[in-house]
Coordinates of C-alpha atoms in Angstrom, one line a residue:
X10 CA 34.4 32.7 -75.6
X11 CA 30.9 32.1 -74.3
X12 CA 28.8 31.1 -71.3
X13 CA 29.1 27.9 -69.4
X14 CA 26.3 25.4 -70.0
X15 CA 25.5 22.0 -68.7
X16 CA 22.6 19.6 -68.9
X17 CA 21.8 16.2 -67.4
X18 CA 18.7 14.1 -67.9
X19 CA 18.6 10.8 -66.0
X20 CA 17.4 8.7 -63.2
X21 CA 18.9 7.8 -59.8
X22 CA 17.7 5.2 -57.3
X23 CA 19.6 4.0 -54.2
X24 CA 18.7 1.5 -51.5
X25 CA 20.8 1.4 -48.3
X26 CA 20.0 -1.3 -45.7
X27 CA 20.0 -0.3 -42.1
X28 CA 21.8 -3.4 -40.9
X29 CA 24.6 -3.3 -43.4
X30 CA 25.0 0.0 -45.3
X31 CA 28.0 -1.3 -47.3
X32 CA 25.6 -3.9 -48.9
X33 CA 23.8 -1.1 -50.8
X34 CA 22.1 -1.3 -54.2
X35 CA 21.3 1.4 -56.7
X36 CA 21.2 2.5 -60.3
X37 CA 22.0 5.7 -62.1
X38 CA 21.2 6.2 -65.8
X39 CA 21.7 9.2 -68.0
X40 CA 20.1 9.6 -71.4
X41 CA 21.4 13.1 -72.0
X42 CA 24.6 14.8 -70.6
X43 CA 26.7 17.6 -72.0
X44 CA 29.2 20.2 -70.7
X45 CA 29.9 23.3 -72.8
X46 CA 32.1 26.3 -72.3
X47 CA 32.2 28.5 -75.4
X48 CA 33.1 26.3 -78.4
X49 CA 34.4 23.5 -76.2
X50 CA 32.0 20.7 -75.5
X51 CA 31.8 17.1 -74.2
X52 CA 28.7 14.9 -74.3
X53 CA 27.5 11.3 -74.3
X54 CA 26.6 9.6 -77.6
X55 CA 24.4 7.0 -76.0
X56 CA 22.9 6.3 -72.6
X57 CA 25.3 5.6 -69.8
X58 CA 24.8 3.7 -66.6
X59 CA 26.3 3.0 -63.2
X60 CA 24.7 0.3 -61.0
X61 CA 25.4 -1.3 -57.6
X62 CA 24.1 -4.7 -56.4
X63 CA 24.8 -5.9 -52.9
X64 CA 27.8 -3.6 -52.8
X65 CA 29.2 -4.4 -56.2
X66 CA 29.6 -1.4 -58.6
X67 CA 29.3 -1.9 -62.4
X68 CA 29.7 0.8 -65.1
X69 CA 28.0 0.4 -68.4
X70 CA 28.9 2.5 -71.5
X71 CA 30.2 5.2 -69.2
X72 CA 32.0 7.5 -71.7
X73 CA 31.8 11.2 -72.3
X74 CA 33.5 12.4 -75.4
X75 CA 34.3 15.7 -77.2
X76 CA 36.7 17.0 -79.8
X77 CA 40.0 15.1 -79.0
X78 CA 38.8 14.7 -75.4
X79 CA 37.1 11.9 -73.4
X80 CA 36.3 10.6 -69.9
X81 CA 35.8 6.9 -69.5
X82 CA 34.9 4.9 -66.4
X83 CA 35.2 1.1 -66.5
X84 CA 34.5 -1.6 -63.9
X85 CA 35.8 -5.1 -63.4
X86 CA 34.0 -8.0 -61.7
X87 CA 34.9 -8.1 -58.0
X88 CA 33.6 -9.8 -54.8
X89 CA 30.9 -8.1 -52.9
X90 CA 31.9 -4.8 -51.2
X91 CA 35.2 -4.6 -53.1
X92 CA 36.1 -1.9 -55.6
X93 CA 37.4 -2.4 -59.2
X94 CA 37.0 0.9 -61.0
X95 CA 39.3 2.6 -63.5
X96 CA 38.9 6.2 -64.7
X97 CA 40.9 7.6 -67.6
X98 CA 40.6 10.6 -69.8
X99 CA 41.8 13.6 -71.8
X100 CA 40.1 16.7 -70.6
X101 CA 40.0 20.3 -71.7
X102 CA 40.4 22.2 -68.4
X103 CA 38.0 25.0 -69.4
X104 CA 35.1 22.5 -69.0
X105 CA 35.7 22.3 -65.2
X106 CA 36.1 26.1 -64.7
X107 CA 32.7 26.1 -63.0
X108 CA 34.3 24.1 -60.2
X109 CA 37.1 26.6 -59.7
X110 CA 35.5 29.9 -58.7
X111 CA 38.7 31.0 -57.0
X112 CA 40.3 31.2 -60.4
X113 CA 39.8 33.9 -63.0
X114 CA 40.9 31.7 -65.9
X115 CA 41.7 28.0 -66.5
X116 CA 42.9 26.5 -69.8
X117 CA 44.9 23.6 -71.0
X118 CA 44.8 19.9 -71.3
X119 CA 44.7 17.3 -68.5
X120 CA 45.5 13.6 -69.2
X121 CA 44.8 11.2 -66.4
X122 CA 44.4 7.5 -65.5
X123 CA 43.2 6.3 -62.0
X124 CA 42.2 3.1 -60.4
X125 CA 40.2 2.6 -57.3
X126 CA 40.6 -0.8 -55.6
X127 CA 40.3 -2.5 -52.3
X128 CA 37.5 -2.9 -49.9
X129 CA 35.0 -0.2 -49.1
X130 CA 36.4 0.0 -45.6
X131 CA 39.9 0.6 -47.0
X132 CA 39.8 1.9 -50.6
X133 CA 43.1 2.4 -52.5
X134 CA 43.5 5.1 -55.1
X135 CA 46.4 5.1 -57.5
X136 CA 47.2 6.7 -60.9
X137 CA 48.9 9.5 -62.6
X138 CA 48.0 12.8 -64.4
X139 CA 49.8 15.1 -66.8
X140 CA 49.1 18.7 -67.3
X141 CA 50.0 20.1 -70.8
X142 CA 50.3 23.7 -72.1
X143 CA 48.0 25.1 -69.4
X144 CA 47.2 28.5 -68.0
X145 CA 46.0 29.4 -64.5
X146 CA 44.9 32.9 -63.4
X147 CA 44.4 33.2 -59.7
X148 CA 41.9 35.8 -58.5
X149 CA 43.6 38.9 -57.0
X150 CA 47.0 38.1 -58.5
X151 CA 47.9 40.1 -61.7
X152 CA 50.1 37.5 -63.4
X153 CA 49.0 34.3 -65.0
X154 CA 50.9 31.0 -64.7
X155 CA 51.4 30.1 -68.4
X156 CA 52.6 27.2 -70.6
X157 CA 52.4 24.9 -67.5
X158 CA 53.4 21.3 -67.8
X159 CA 53.3 19.0 -64.7
X160 CA 53.7 15.3 -64.0
X161 CA 51.6 14.1 -61.0
X162 CA 51.4 10.7 -59.3
X163 CA 48.6 9.6 -57.0
X164 CA 49.3 6.8 -54.5
X165 CA 46.5 6.2 -52.0
X166 CA 47.0 9.1 -49.5
X167 CA 49.7 10.9 -51.3
X168 CA 49.8 13.2 -54.4
X169 CA 53.4 13.6 -55.7
X170 CA 54.2 16.5 -58.0
X171 CA 57.3 15.2 -59.8
X172 CA 57.9 18.1 -62.1
X173 CA 56.0 21.3 -62.8
X174 CA 57.3 24.1 -65.0
X175 CA 56.0 27.1 -66.9
X176 CA 56.2 30.8 -67.2
X177 CA 55.2 33.7 -64.9
X178 CA 55.8 37.4 -65.5
X179 CA 57.8 36.6 -68.6
X180 CA 60.2 34.4 -66.7
X181 CA 60.5 30.7 -66.0
X182 CA 59.5 28.7 -63.0
X183 CA 59.7 25.1 -61.8
X184 CA 58.6 23.2 -58.8
X185 CA 57.9 19.9 -57.1
X186 CA 56.4 18.6 -53.9
X187 CA 53.8 16.4 -52.2
X188 CA 50.3 16.6 -50.7
X189 CA 49.1 14.0 -48.2
X190 CA 45.4 13.4 -47.6
X191 CA 45.5 11.6 -44.2
X192 CA 42.3 12.6 -42.5
X193 CA 39.8 15.4 -42.5
X194 CA 41.7 18.4 -41.1
X195 CA 45.2 16.8 -41.6
X196 CA 46.4 17.4 -45.1
X197 CA 50.2 18.2 -45.0
X198 CA 51.5 20.1 -48.0
X199 CA 55.1 20.7 -49.0
X200 CA 55.6 22.3 -52.4
X201 CA 58.7 24.2 -53.4
X202 CA 60.4 25.7 -56.4
X203 CA 62.1 28.6 -58.0
X204 CA 61.6 31.3 -60.6
X205 CA 64.0 33.1 -63.0
X206 CA 64.1 36.6 -64.4
X207 CA 60.4 37.3 -63.7
X208 CA 58.8 40.7 -63.8
X209 CA 56.1 41.3 -61.2
X210 CA 53.6 44.1 -60.7
X211 CA 52.8 43.4 -57.0
X212 CA 51.3 45.5 -55.5
X213 CA 49.7 47.3 -58.3
X214 CA 52.0 50.0 -59.7
X215 CA 55.1 48.6 -58.1
X216 CA 57.4 46.8 -60.6
X217 CA 59.9 44.2 -59.6
X218 CA 62.2 42.0 -61.6
X219 CA 64.3 39.1 -60.3
X220 CA 64.8 35.5 -59.4
X221 CA 64.1 33.6 -56.3
X222 CA 62.7 30.6 -54.4
X223 CA 59.1 29.9 -53.2
X224 CA 57.4 27.3 -51.1
X225 CA 54.0 26.4 -49.9
X226 CA 53.8 24.5 -46.6
X227 CA 51.0 23.8 -44.2
X228 CA 48.7 21.1 -42.8
X229 CA 45.1 22.2 -43.7

């Protein structure tokens, strides 16, 4: 274990015309970039770049690598103001723990592949992700979700959880569902599942053992 460290050395320049903001230009370059949490680390081996000219985005050598992990961003030639980006990777989740202050612990491996296409006015996101042998510890809840595996599909506005399973309180759980990102303030969620022979200590000092169903539903 150890402290979380990150470092970035680079340059960012953006120009956005008043008459047509979508026709922007800019450039981002990084000569040093690393993320480190304890013994887990990812870094760039050579300078990376991301540029935009008249609304067309281009990625250059955009790769962050570590021990059996990587994040890679690629671009394809597209007409002006159209997107053609792909992002894929294999990420140790402990490296993004800084972004999850609502969790006490986060471990495991995330494999993902995404593409972002379409016009700036109507972008289209698609892809998939797979969570492998992971652990999540939620603040205020005494039991960790352990040995988690999950298969998730992204299709523009919808995130579909095809299969999620793992252990909690010594018992098994599984679940599935969907999350829709329609507009700000309208994000319908419908996730359901069940657990078997789990032992809970909720509230503190009160022991319960059993099986049952759970669901998470809401709109924001």
